[in-house]
Short mmCIF file of C-alpha atoms in Angstrom, two decimals:
data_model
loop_
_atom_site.label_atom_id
_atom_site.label_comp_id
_atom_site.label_asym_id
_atom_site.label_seq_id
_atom_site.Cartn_x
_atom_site.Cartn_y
_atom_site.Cartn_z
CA UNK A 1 161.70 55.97 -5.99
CA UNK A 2 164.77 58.04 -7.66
CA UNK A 3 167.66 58.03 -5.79
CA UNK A 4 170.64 60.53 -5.66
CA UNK A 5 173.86 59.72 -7.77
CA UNK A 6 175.31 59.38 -4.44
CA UNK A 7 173.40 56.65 -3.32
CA UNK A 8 173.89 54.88 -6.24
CA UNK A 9 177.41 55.20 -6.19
CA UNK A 10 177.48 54.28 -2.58
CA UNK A 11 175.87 50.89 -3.04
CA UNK A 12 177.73 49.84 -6.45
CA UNK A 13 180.75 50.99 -4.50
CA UNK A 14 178.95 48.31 -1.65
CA UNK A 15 179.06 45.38 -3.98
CA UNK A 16 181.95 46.35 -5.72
CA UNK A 17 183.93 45.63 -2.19
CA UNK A 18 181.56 42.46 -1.43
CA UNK A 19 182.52 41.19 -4.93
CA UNK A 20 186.40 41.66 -4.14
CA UNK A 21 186.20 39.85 -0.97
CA UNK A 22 184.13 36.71 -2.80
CA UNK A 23 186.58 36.86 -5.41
CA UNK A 24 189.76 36.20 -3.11
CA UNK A 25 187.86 33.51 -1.28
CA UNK A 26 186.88 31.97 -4.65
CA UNK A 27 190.29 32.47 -5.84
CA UNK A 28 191.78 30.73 -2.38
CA UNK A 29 189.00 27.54 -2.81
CA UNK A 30 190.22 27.66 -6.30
CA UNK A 31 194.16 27.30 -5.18
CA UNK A 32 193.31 24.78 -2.63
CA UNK A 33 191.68 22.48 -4.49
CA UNK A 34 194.22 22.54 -7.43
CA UNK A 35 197.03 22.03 -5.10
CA UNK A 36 198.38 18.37 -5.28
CA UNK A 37 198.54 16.62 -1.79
CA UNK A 38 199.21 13.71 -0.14
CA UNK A 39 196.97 11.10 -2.32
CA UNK A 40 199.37 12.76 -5.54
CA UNK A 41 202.44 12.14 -3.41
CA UNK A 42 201.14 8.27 -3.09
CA UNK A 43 200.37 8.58 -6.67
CA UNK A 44 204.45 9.67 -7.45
CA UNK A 45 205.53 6.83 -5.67
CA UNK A 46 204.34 4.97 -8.95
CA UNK A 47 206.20 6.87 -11.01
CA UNK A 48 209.54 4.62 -12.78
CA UNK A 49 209.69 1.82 -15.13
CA UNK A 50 207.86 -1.57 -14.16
CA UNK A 51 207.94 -4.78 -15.40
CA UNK A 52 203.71 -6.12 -15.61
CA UNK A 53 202.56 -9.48 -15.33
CA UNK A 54 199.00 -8.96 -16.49
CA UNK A 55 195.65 -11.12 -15.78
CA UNK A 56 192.30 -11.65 -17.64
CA UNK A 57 189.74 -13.26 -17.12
CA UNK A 58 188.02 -14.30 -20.36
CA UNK A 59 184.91 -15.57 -18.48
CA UNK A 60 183.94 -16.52 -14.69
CA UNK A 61 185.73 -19.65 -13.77
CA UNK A 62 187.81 -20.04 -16.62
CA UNK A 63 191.56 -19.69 -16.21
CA UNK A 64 193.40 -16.38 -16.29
CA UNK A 65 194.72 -15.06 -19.63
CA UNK A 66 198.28 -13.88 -18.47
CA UNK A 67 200.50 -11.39 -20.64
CA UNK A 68 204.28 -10.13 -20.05
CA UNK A 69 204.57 -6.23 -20.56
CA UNK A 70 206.87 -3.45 -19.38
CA UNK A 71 205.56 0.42 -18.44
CA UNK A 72 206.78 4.15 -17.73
CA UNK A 73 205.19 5.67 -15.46
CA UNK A 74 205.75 9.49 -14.58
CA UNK A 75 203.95 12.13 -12.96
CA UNK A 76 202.59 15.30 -15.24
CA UNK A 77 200.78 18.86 -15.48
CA UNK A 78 202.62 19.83 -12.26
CA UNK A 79 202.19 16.34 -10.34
CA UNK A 80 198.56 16.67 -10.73
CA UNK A 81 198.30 13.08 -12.91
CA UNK A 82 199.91 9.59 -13.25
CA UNK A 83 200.78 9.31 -16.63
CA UNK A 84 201.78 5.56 -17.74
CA UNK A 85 202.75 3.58 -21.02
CA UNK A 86 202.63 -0.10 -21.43
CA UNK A 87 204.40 -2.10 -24.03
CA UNK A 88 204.34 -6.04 -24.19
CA UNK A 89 202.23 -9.07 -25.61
CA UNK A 90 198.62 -10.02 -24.94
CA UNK A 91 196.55 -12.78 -26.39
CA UNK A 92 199.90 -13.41 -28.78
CA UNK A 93 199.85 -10.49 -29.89
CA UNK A 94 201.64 -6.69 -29.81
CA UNK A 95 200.44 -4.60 -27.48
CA UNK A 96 200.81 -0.88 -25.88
CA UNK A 97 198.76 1.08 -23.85
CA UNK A 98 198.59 4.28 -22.13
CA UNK A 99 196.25 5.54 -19.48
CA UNK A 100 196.18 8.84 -17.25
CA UNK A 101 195.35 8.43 -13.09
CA UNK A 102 194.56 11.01 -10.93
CA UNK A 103 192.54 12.34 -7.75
CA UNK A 104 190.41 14.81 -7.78
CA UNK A 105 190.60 17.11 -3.76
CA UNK A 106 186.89 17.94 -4.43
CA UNK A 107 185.04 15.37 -5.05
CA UNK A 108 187.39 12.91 -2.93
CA UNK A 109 187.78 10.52 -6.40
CA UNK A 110 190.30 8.61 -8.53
CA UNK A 111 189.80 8.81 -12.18
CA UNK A 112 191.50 6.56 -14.74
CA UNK A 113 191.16 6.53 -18.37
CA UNK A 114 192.91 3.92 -20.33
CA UNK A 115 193.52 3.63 -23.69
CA UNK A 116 195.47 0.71 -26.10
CA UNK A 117 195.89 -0.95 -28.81
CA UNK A 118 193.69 -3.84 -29.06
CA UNK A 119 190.53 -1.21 -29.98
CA UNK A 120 189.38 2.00 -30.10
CA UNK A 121 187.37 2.08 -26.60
CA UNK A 122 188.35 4.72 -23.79
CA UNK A 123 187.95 2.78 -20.90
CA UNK A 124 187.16 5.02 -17.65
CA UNK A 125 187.24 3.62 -14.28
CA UNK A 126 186.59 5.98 -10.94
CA UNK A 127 186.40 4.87 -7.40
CA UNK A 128 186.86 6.12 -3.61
CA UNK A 129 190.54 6.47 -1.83
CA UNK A 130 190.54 6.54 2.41
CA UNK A 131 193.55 6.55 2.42
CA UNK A 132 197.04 6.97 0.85
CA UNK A 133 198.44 3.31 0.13
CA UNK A 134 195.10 1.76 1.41
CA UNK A 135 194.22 -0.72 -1.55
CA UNK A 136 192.16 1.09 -4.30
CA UNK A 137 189.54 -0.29 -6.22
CA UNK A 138 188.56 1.36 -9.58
CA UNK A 139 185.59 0.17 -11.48
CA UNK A 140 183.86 1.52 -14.68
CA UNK A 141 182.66 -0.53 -17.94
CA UNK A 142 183.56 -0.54 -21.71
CA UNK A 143 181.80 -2.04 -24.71
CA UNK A 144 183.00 -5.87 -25.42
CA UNK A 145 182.23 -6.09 -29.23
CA UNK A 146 182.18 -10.41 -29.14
CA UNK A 147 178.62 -10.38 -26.98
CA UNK A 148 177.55 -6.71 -28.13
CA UNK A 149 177.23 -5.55 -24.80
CA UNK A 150 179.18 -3.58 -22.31
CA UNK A 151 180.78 -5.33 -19.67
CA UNK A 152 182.19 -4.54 -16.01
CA UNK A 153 186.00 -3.75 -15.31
CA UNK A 154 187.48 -3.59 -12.10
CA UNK A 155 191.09 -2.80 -11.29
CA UNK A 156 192.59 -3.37 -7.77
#
């Protein structure tokens, strides 16, 4: 079936409105969930320079490694991220650090990556948040080169 140029330029006219109202809701969604809320609020409250008394376990059941360290934490890309740098001592020897935190409004997650100077790993650790200031567990793995196998990390 043919139809007139009118008809044609009826319906693409049609979609063209249909598309313009999907794009402003899709632009809106878009805005929303780029906004930084209260869980990035929670997440400035970290922001300032800390002194660190670290712990590491070595094994289950042994004693905790501990290590002395100072950070600087700040908040970035519009107070979207938690962006922290360690300096300090661990295992007798220099150490810094940096890692990036932040919570993604979509998929209701925390994301850390963490990076230093004891290898070359990128250590990524995700987990759930209820709750501003509720305690937050992150857990991921990273490759422990002594045993050749990757291990589990959890932060709290």
């Amino acid at each position: 079936m043919v139809s007139s140029l009118e008809e044609t330029q009826a319906v693409a006219a049609a979609l063209a409105q249909e598309n313009a109202h999907d794009m402003q809701a899709d632009m809106e969604a878009w805005a929303k969930a780029a906004t930084p809320g209260e869980f990035h609020a929670f997440l400035a409250q970290k922001a300032g320079s800390w002194k660190i008394t670290g712990k590491m376990w070595m094994q289950p059941g042994a004693e905790p490694v501990t290590s002395e360290s100072t950070a600087e934490a700040k908040m970035i890309l519009g107070g979207r991220f938690l962006y922290e740098t360690m300096k300090g001592e661990s295992m007798g020897m220099p150490f810094e650090g940096l890692g990036i935190t932040g919570y993604d409004n979509t998929s209701k997650m925390v994301t850390s990556t963490w990076y230093d100077s004891m290898g070359t790993v990128t250590t990524v650790l995700t987990g759930s948040w209820e709750k501003p200031g509720a305690p937050l567990e992150l857990n991921g793995e990273m490759f422990d080169p002594m045993s050749g196998l990757n291990m589990k990390v959890r932060t709290v």
